Coordinates of C-alpha atoms in Angstrom, one line a residue:
Chain K
X1 CA 64.9 113.0 157.8
X2 CA 68.5 113.7 156.8
X3 CA 69.7 112.1 160.1
X4 CA 67.8 108.9 159.6
X5 CA 68.9 108.7 155.9
X6 CA 72.6 108.8 156.9
X7 CA 72.0 106.4 159.8
X8 CA 70.0 103.9 157.7
X9 CA 71.5 101.5 155.2
X10 CA 70.1 102.0 151.7
X11 CA 70.1 99.9 148.6
X12 CA 70.9 101.6 145.3
X13 CA 68.8 100.8 142.3
X14 CA 69.3 101.8 138.7
X15 CA 66.1 101.1 136.8
X16 CA 65.6 101.3 133.1
X17 CA 62.2 102.9 132.5
X18 CA 60.0 103.6 129.5
X19 CA 56.8 105.5 129.4
X20 CA 55.1 104.0 126.4
X21 CA 55.8 101.2 124.0
X22 CA 57.0 103.7 121.4
X23 CA 59.1 106.0 123.5
X24 CA 62.8 105.8 124.2
X25 CA 64.0 104.1 127.4
X26 CA 65.8 106.1 130.2
X27 CA 67.3 105.2 133.6
X28 CA 66.4 106.5 137.0
X29 CA 68.3 105.9 140.3
X30 CA 66.7 105.2 143.6
X31 CA 68.1 104.7 147.1
X32 CA 65.7 102.4 149.0
X33 CA 65.9 101.9 152.8
X34 CA 67.3 98.5 153.5
X35 CA 65.2 95.9 155.4
X36 CA 66.3 92.4 156.2
X37 CA 65.2 89.7 153.7
X38 CA 64.1 92.2 151.0
X39 CA 63.6 91.1 147.5
X40 CA 63.4 93.1 144.3
X41 CA 59.6 93.1 144.5
X42 CA 59.5 94.6 148.0
X43 CA 62.0 97.3 146.8
X44 CA 59.7 98.1 143.9
X45 CA 56.8 98.3 146.4
X46 CA 58.9 100.8 148.4
X47 CA 59.3 102.9 145.3
X48 CA 55.6 102.7 144.7
X49 CA 54.9 104.0 148.2
X50 CA 57.5 106.8 148.0
X51 CA 58.5 107.5 144.4
X52 CA 61.5 109.7 145.1
X53 CA 64.7 109.4 143.1
X54 CA 68.3 109.4 144.6
X55 CA 68.6 113.2 143.8
X56 CA 65.5 113.8 145.9
X57 CA 63.1 114.7 143.1
X58 CA 59.7 113.0 142.8
X59 CA 58.9 110.8 139.9
X60 CA 56.1 108.4 138.8
X61 CA 56.1 105.0 140.5
X62 CA 57.9 102.3 138.6
X63 CA 55.4 99.9 137.0
X64 CA 56.0 96.1 137.2
X65 CA 54.0 92.9 137.1
X66 CA 54.0 90.2 139.8
X67 CA 51.7 87.6 141.0
X68 CA 52.5 84.5 143.0
X69 CA 55.7 85.8 144.7
X70 CA 57.1 82.2 144.9
X71 CA 58.6 81.8 141.4
X72 CA 55.9 79.7 139.9
X73 CA 53.8 82.1 137.9
X74 CA 56.5 83.7 135.7
X75 CA 54.9 87.2 135.7
X76 CA 57.7 89.2 137.4
X77 CA 60.5 88.2 134.9
X78 CA 62.9 91.1 134.3
X79 CA 66.6 91.6 133.7
X80 CA 68.4 92.0 137.1
X81 CA 72.1 92.8 137.0
X82 CA 72.2 91.6 133.4
X83 CA 70.5 88.3 133.9
X84 CA 66.8 87.6 133.1
X85 CA 65.1 86.1 136.2
X86 CA 62.1 86.4 138.5
X87 CA 62.1 89.6 140.7
X88 CA 60.4 87.7 143.5
X89 CA 63.2 85.2 144.1
X90 CA 65.9 87.9 143.6
X91 CA 67.0 88.5 147.2
X92 CA 68.7 91.9 147.8
X93 CA 71.2 90.3 150.2
X94 CA 72.5 88.1 147.3
X95 CA 72.7 90.9 144.7
X96 CA 75.7 93.0 143.8
X97 CA 75.0 96.8 144.2
X98 CA 74.0 99.0 142.5
X99 CA 71.2 96.7 141.4
X100 CA 70.4 97.3 137.8
X101 CA 66.9 96.5 136.7
X102 CA 65.6 96.5 133.1
X103 CA 62.7 95.0 131.2
X104 CA 63.2 91.9 129.1
X105 CA 63.4 93.7 125.8
X106 CA 63.1 90.6 123.7
X107 CA 59.4 91.2 124.3
X108 CA 57.5 94.4 123.5
X109 CA 57.8 96.8 126.5
X110 CA 54.4 98.0 127.6
X111 CA 55.7 100.4 130.3
X112 CA 58.8 100.4 132.6
X113 CA 59.3 96.7 133.6
X114 CA 56.0 95.4 132.2
X115 CA 56.4 93.4 129.0
X116 CA 54.0 91.7 126.7
X117 CA 54.6 87.9 126.6
X118 CA 51.8 87.2 124.2
X119 CA 54.1 85.6 121.6
X120 CA 54.7 82.8 124.0
X121 CA 51.0 82.0 124.4
X122 CA 50.6 82.3 120.6
X123 CA 53.5 79.8 120.3
X124 CA 51.7 77.3 122.6
X125 CA 48.6 77.6 120.5
X126 CA 50.6 77.1 117.4
X127 CA 52.1 73.8 118.6
X128 CA 48.8 72.7 120.1
X129 CA 50.3 72.4 123.6
X130 CA 47.3 70.7 125.1
X131 CA 45.7 67.2 125.3
X132 CA 42.5 67.0 123.1
X133 CA 39.9 65.0 125.0
X134 CA 36.7 66.6 123.8
X135 CA 34.2 64.5 121.9
X136 CA 30.5 64.2 121.3
X137 CA 30.3 61.2 123.6
X138 CA 32.2 59.9 126.6
X139 CA 35.5 58.7 125.2
X140 CA 36.2 56.7 128.4
X141 CA 39.5 56.7 130.3
X142 CA 42.6 57.2 128.3
X143 CA 45.7 55.0 128.5
X144 CA 47.7 55.2 131.7
X145 CA 51.1 56.9 131.9
X146 CA 54.0 54.9 133.5
X147 CA 55.0 56.4 136.8
X148 CA 58.7 56.6 135.8
X149 CA 57.7 58.6 132.6
X150 CA 55.3 60.8 134.6
X151 CA 58.2 61.7 136.9
X152 CA 60.4 63.1 134.2
X153 CA 57.4 64.6 132.3
X154 CA 56.6 66.5 135.5
X155 CA 59.9 68.3 135.2
X156 CA 58.9 69.6 131.8
X157 CA 55.5 70.6 133.1
X158 CA 57.1 73.1 135.5
X159 CA 57.4 75.6 132.7
X160 CA 55.7 78.8 133.7
X161 CA 56.0 80.6 130.3
X162 CA 58.1 83.3 132.1
X163 CA 60.1 84.2 129.0
X164 CA 63.6 83.9 130.5
X165 CA 64.7 81.3 128.0
X166 CA 63.6 83.6 125.1
X167 CA 65.4 86.5 126.6
X168 CA 68.6 84.5 126.9
X169 CA 68.4 83.0 123.4
X170 CA 70.5 84.8 120.8
X171 CA 68.3 83.6 118.1
X172 CA 65.1 85.0 119.5
X173 CA 65.1 88.6 118.1
X174 CA 63.3 90.8 115.6
X175 CA 65.3 89.5 112.7
X176 CA 64.3 85.9 113.2
X177 CA 60.9 84.2 113.7
X178 CA 62.3 81.4 116.0
X179 CA 59.5 80.2 118.3
X180 CA 61.9 79.8 121.3
X181 CA 62.9 76.9 123.6
X182 CA 59.8 76.9 125.9
X183 CA 57.2 75.8 123.3
X184 CA 59.5 73.1 121.9
X185 CA 59.9 71.6 125.4
X186 CA 56.1 71.7 125.7
X187 CA 55.8 69.7 122.5
X188 CA 58.0 67.1 124.1
X189 CA 55.8 67.1 127.2
X190 CA 52.5 66.7 125.4
X191 CA 53.9 64.2 122.9
X192 CA 55.0 62.1 125.9
X193 CA 51.5 61.9 127.3
X194 CA 49.7 58.7 126.3
X195 CA 46.7 60.6 125.0
X196 CA 48.6 63.6 123.7
X197 CA 50.8 61.2 121.7
X198 CA 47.8 60.4 119.4
X199 CA 48.3 63.9 117.9
X200 CA 52.1 64.0 118.1
X201 CA 52.5 64.5 114.3
X202 CA 50.4 67.8 114.5
X203 CA 52.8 69.3 117.0
X204 CA 55.9 68.1 115.1
X205 CA 54.5 69.5 111.9
X206 CA 53.9 72.9 113.6
X207 CA 57.6 72.9 114.5
X208 CA 58.7 72.0 110.9
X209 CA 57.6 75.3 109.4
X210 CA 59.1 78.8 109.3
X211 CA 60.2 79.9 112.7
X212 CA 60.0 76.4 114.1
X213 CA 62.6 74.2 115.7
X214 CA 65.2 75.0 113.0
X215 CA 65.7 78.4 114.5
X216 CA 67.7 76.8 117.3
X217 CA 71.4 77.6 117.0
X218 CA 72.6 75.5 120.0
X219 CA 73.9 78.3 122.2
X220 CA 72.4 76.5 125.1
X221 CA 71.8 79.7 127.1
X222 CA 68.2 78.6 127.7
X223 CA 69.1 75.6 129.8
X224 CA 71.6 77.7 131.8
X225 CA 69.0 80.4 132.4
X226 CA 65.8 78.4 133.1
X227 CA 64.7 79.2 136.7
X228 CA 62.8 75.9 136.9
X229 CA 65.8 73.8 135.8
X230 CA 64.0 72.4 132.8
X231 CA 66.3 70.3 130.5
X232 CA 65.4 72.6 127.5
X233 CA 68.4 71.6 125.3
X234 CA 67.6 67.9 125.9
X235 CA 64.0 68.6 124.8
X236 CA 65.1 70.5 121.7
X237 CA 67.5 67.7 120.7
X238 CA 64.8 65.0 121.4
X239 CA 62.3 67.0 119.2
X240 CA 65.1 67.4 116.6
X241 CA 65.2 63.6 116.5
X242 CA 61.4 63.3 116.3
X243 CA 61.0 65.9 113.6
X244 CA 63.9 64.3 111.5
X245 CA 62.2 60.9 111.8
X246 CA 58.9 62.5 110.9
X247 CA 60.4 64.2 107.9
X248 CA 61.8 60.9 106.5
X249 CA 58.6 59.0 107.3
X250 CA 56.6 61.6 105.3
X251 CA 59.0 61.5 102.4
X252 CA 58.9 57.7 102.3
X253 CA 55.0 57.9 102.8
X254 CA 55.3 55.5 105.7
Chain S
X1 CA 63.1 75.1 99.2
X2 CA 59.3 75.6 98.9
X3 CA 59.6 78.6 101.2
X4 CA 60.0 76.5 104.4
X5 CA 63.1 77.4 106.3
X6 CA 62.9 74.0 108.1
X7 CA 64.1 72.2 105.0
X8 CA 66.6 74.9 103.9
X9 CA 68.1 74.8 107.4
X10 CA 68.3 71.0 107.4
X11 CA 69.9 71.1 103.9
X12 CA 72.4 73.7 105.2
X13 CA 73.3 71.5 108.1
X14 CA 73.6 68.4 106.0
X15 CA 75.8 70.0 103.3
X16 CA 78.2 71.3 105.9
X17 CA 79.1 67.7 106.8
X18 CA 78.3 65.9 103.5
X19 CA 79.9 66.7 101.2
X20 CA 81.7 69.9 102.5
X21 CA 83.1 68.3 105.7
X22 CA 84.4 65.3 103.8
X23 CA 86.0 67.5 101.1
X24 CA 87.5 69.6 104.0
X25 CA 89.1 66.4 105.4
X26 CA 90.3 65.4 102.0
X27 CA 91.8 68.8 101.5
X28 CA 93.7 68.5 104.9
X29 CA 95.1 65.1 104.0
X30 CA 96.2 66.2 100.5
X31 CA 98.0 69.2 101.9
X32 CA 99.5 67.1 104.6
X33 CA 101.1 64.9 102.0
X34 CA 103.3 68.0 101.3
X35 CA 104.6 67.7 104.9
X36 CA 104.8 63.9 105.0
X37 CA 106.3 63.2 101.6
X38 CA 107.4 66.6 100.3
X39 CA 106.9 67.9 96.8
X40 CA 106.7 64.5 95.1
X41 CA 104.0 63.1 97.4
X42 CA 102.1 66.3 97.2
X43 CA 102.1 66.3 93.4
X44 CA 101.0 62.6 93.4
X45 CA 98.1 63.6 95.7
X46 CA 97.1 66.5 93.4
X47 CA 97.3 64.4 90.3
X48 CA 95.4 61.5 91.9
X49 CA 92.5 63.9 92.6
X50 CA 92.5 65.6 89.2
X51 CA 92.7 62.3 87.4
X52 CA 89.3 61.3 88.9
X53 CA 86.7 60.7 86.2
X54 CA 84.1 63.4 85.6
X55 CA 86.2 65.7 87.7
X56 CA 84.3 68.8 86.5
X57 CA 81.0 67.4 87.8
X58 CA 82.6 66.1 91.0
X59 CA 83.9 69.6 91.7
X60 CA 80.6 71.2 90.8
X61 CA 78.3 69.0 92.9
X62 CA 80.7 68.2 95.8
X63 CA 82.4 71.5 96.2
X64 CA 81.1 74.6 94.2
X65 CA 77.3 74.3 94.6
X66 CA 77.3 73.1 98.3
X67 CA 79.8 75.9 99.3
X68 CA 77.6 78.5 97.5
X69 CA 74.5 77.4 99.3
X70 CA 76.1 76.8 102.7
X71 CA 78.0 80.0 102.5
X72 CA 75.2 82.4 101.3
X73 CA 72.5 80.8 103.5
X74 CA 75.0 80.7 106.4
X75 CA 75.7 84.5 106.0
X76 CA 71.9 85.0 106.3
X77 CA 71.7 82.8 109.4
X78 CA 74.6 84.7 111.0
X79 CA 72.8 87.9 110.3
X80 CA 69.7 86.7 112.1
X81 CA 71.6 85.9 115.3
X82 CA 72.5 88.2 118.2
X83 CA 75.8 87.7 119.9
X84 CA 75.3 88.0 123.6
X85 CA 78.4 86.5 125.2
X86 CA 78.8 89.6 127.2
X87 CA 75.6 88.9 129.2
X88 CA 75.8 85.1 129.0
X89 CA 79.5 84.2 129.3
X90 CA 79.1 80.4 128.9
X91 CA 81.3 78.1 126.9
X92 CA 78.6 76.9 124.5
X93 CA 77.4 80.4 123.9
X94 CA 81.0 81.3 123.0
X95 CA 81.0 78.4 120.6
X96 CA 77.7 79.6 119.1
X97 CA 79.2 83.1 118.6
X98 CA 82.5 81.8 117.2
X99 CA 80.6 79.5 114.9
X100 CA 79.0 82.5 113.2
X101 CA 82.2 84.7 113.3
X102 CA 84.4 81.9 111.9
X103 CA 81.7 81.1 109.3
X104 CA 82.0 84.6 108.0
X105 CA 85.8 84.6 108.1
X106 CA 85.8 81.2 106.3
X107 CA 83.4 82.4 103.6
X108 CA 85.5 85.4 102.8
X109 CA 88.7 83.4 102.9
X110 CA 87.3 80.6 100.7
X111 CA 86.3 83.1 98.0
X112 CA 89.8 84.7 98.1
X113 CA 91.6 81.3 98.4
X114 CA 89.7 79.9 95.4
X115 CA 90.5 83.1 93.4
X116 CA 94.2 82.7 94.3
X117 CA 94.5 79.0 93.5
X118 CA 91.8 77.3 91.5
X119 CA 90.8 80.3 89.4
X120 CA 94.4 81.1 88.6
X121 CA 94.8 77.5 87.3
X122 CA 91.6 78.0 85.3
X123 CA 93.0 81.2 83.9
X124 CA 96.2 79.5 82.9
X125 CA 98.4 81.6 85.3
X126 CA 99.6 78.5 87.0
X127 CA 99.2 74.7 86.6
X128 CA 98.5 71.8 89.0
X129 CA 102.1 70.8 88.6
X130 CA 103.3 74.2 89.9
X131 CA 100.7 74.3 92.7
X132 CA 103.3 73.6 95.4
X133 CA 105.5 76.4 94.1
X134 CA 102.5 78.7 93.8
X135 CA 101.6 78.1 97.4
X136 CA 105.2 78.6 98.4
X137 CA 105.3 82.0 96.8
X138 CA 102.1 82.9 98.7
X139 CA 102.9 81.6 102.2
X140 CA 106.4 82.9 102.3
X141 CA 105.0 86.4 102.4
X142 CA 104.4 87.1 106.1
X143 CA 101.1 88.9 105.5
X144 CA 99.6 86.1 103.5
X145 CA 101.0 83.5 105.9
X146 CA 99.3 85.2 108.9
X147 CA 96.0 85.4 106.9
X148 CA 96.2 81.7 106.0
X149 CA 97.1 80.8 109.6
X150 CA 94.1 82.6 111.1
X151 CA 91.7 81.5 108.3
X152 CA 92.7 77.9 108.5
X153 CA 92.1 77.9 112.3
X154 CA 88.7 79.6 111.8
X155 CA 87.7 77.1 109.1
X156 CA 88.7 74.1 111.2
X157 CA 86.8 75.5 114.2
X158 CA 83.8 76.1 112.0
X159 CA 84.0 72.5 110.7
X160 CA 84.5 70.8 114.1
X161 CA 81.9 72.8 116.0
X162 CA 79.6 72.5 113.1
X163 CA 79.9 68.7 113.3
X164 CA 78.9 68.9 117.0
X165 CA 75.9 71.1 116.1
X166 CA 75.0 68.7 113.3
X167 CA 74.8 65.8 115.7
X168 CA 72.4 67.9 117.9
X169 CA 70.3 69.3 115.0
X170 CA 69.6 65.8 113.6
X171 CA 68.8 64.4 117.0
X172 CA 71.8 62.1 117.2
X173 CA 73.2 63.4 120.5
X174 CA 70.3 64.2 122.7
X175 CA 71.2 64.1 126.4
X176 CA 73.8 66.3 128.1
X177 CA 76.3 63.5 128.5
X178 CA 76.1 62.5 124.8
X179 CA 76.6 66.2 123.9
X180 CA 79.5 66.5 126.3
X181 CA 81.2 63.4 124.9
X182 CA 80.6 64.6 121.3
X183 CA 82.0 68.0 122.1
X184 CA 85.2 66.5 123.4
X185 CA 85.5 64.3 120.2
X186 CA 84.9 67.4 118.1
X187 CA 87.5 69.4 119.9
X188 CA 89.9 66.5 119.3
X189 CA 89.0 66.7 115.6
X190 CA 89.7 70.5 115.8
X191 CA 93.2 69.9 117.2
X192 CA 94.1 67.1 114.7
X193 CA 92.8 68.8 111.6
X194 CA 94.4 72.1 112.6
X195 CA 97.7 70.4 113.0
X196 CA 97.4 68.8 109.6
X197 CA 96.7 72.1 107.9
X198 CA 99.3 74.1 109.9
X199 CA 102.0 71.5 109.2
X200 CA 101.3 71.7 105.5
X201 CA 101.4 75.5 105.6
X202 CA 104.9 75.3 107.1
X203 CA 105.8 72.6 104.6
X204 CA 104.9 74.9 101.7
X205 CA 107.3 77.5 103.2
X206 CA 110.2 75.0 102.9
X207 CA 113.1 75.3 100.4
X208 CA 112.0 72.2 98.5
X209 CA 109.0 74.1 97.0
X210 CA 111.2 77.3 96.6
X211 CA 114.1 75.9 94.6
X212 CA 111.8 74.3 92.1
X213 CA 109.9 77.5 91.9
X214 CA 113.1 79.4 91.1
X215 CA 114.1 76.8 88.6
X216 CA 110.8 77.1 86.8
X217 CA 111.1 80.8 87.0
X218 CA 114.5 80.7 85.2
X219 CA 113.3 78.1 82.8
X220 CA 110.5 80.3 81.8
X221 CA 112.8 83.3 81.5
X222 CA 115.2 81.3 79.4

């Protein structure tokens, strides 16, 4: 065992853990046997199989969430070497060691690396990020969307509610009620849709209340951090324009 | 305003540019007249301003009340922000952090500066005619000069970067290119207004304002 350990390359991990939502976080170090093309998820799976720390003592397996393993579901977001990103697309060969892993503490920590992103889904409900098509009779086909518009709207639809933009935003914290960049960009997406547009004012008004779009302080960390390359700051500025116009229209009762 | 932070935040953003930004530019130009035309020109500028009709109401609605709201609400906004430039070392994030830091510096400086100048005039300890000499006696002290130097740069940064953020927050500059161009323009404004203020600071250190001050001092003694 000792012979193979010295012969084999290992990868050092420093993981921030937390037993329960109300307990204090602590760190544990792990040396994981290196395999080619590893990512952070496969390293966490190795810890799950053999939960032994660097000092040789056993511990509980590190808990994390993951799903698609191809950076489209957003479940495995965590802070890797200081930056929030998806663990599945974080390749060990491209990371500086020791690799430091921590939960995205902007969200409530459930256990270890598992966080509760419920506020993001609540935000989508709050801004009505859907197209209302239900009726008591067949409403018929809706208006068509121009192909050029569909193409840029598709970029906005790539949002996977992963929470990275909220983690990067200095204005999303427990002292502010800012809704965060993701939901604002979704308002732009659904307001761009020919049918969704019919309820545009409802989504704008949802953003013109406490904790709405005014919480943005233009640090622009979100657009630098978004794993899907969504133009979040352009969405925010576009919705700034729409809410401003809507505010004046309401005042002038137009 | 009716408990909705959307409107208070919009008002905060608006007041920062109109009227406070306009007053700030006016202040820079008035001070600069001390550099351009010396004591006489500066006195003309000061008198020109204070001869405006309804000056008390102009000061109250264009300066005092907007500064009070913008400053107090701004302190609250700064308190609700995290500074994370350590983790996200990006230019715009630095501007975000500096906007809050310079805002706090400017707020403290403005209170102190108003106490040292406008309130001293109101208390009768100095007059508008002696304002140049009054400034001379302040900025010739190295400690005060350093404070003014730093505070002026902080205030100008807060104004220029605030102008950039105003254009975003009101939906005027939307795309990345528009925001890049406006950030270059705002940095240009930062340099120009900083030079105006700093040149006037150096002008107030000049002998022109000193000799008169001494003369007034002896006059008063006599």
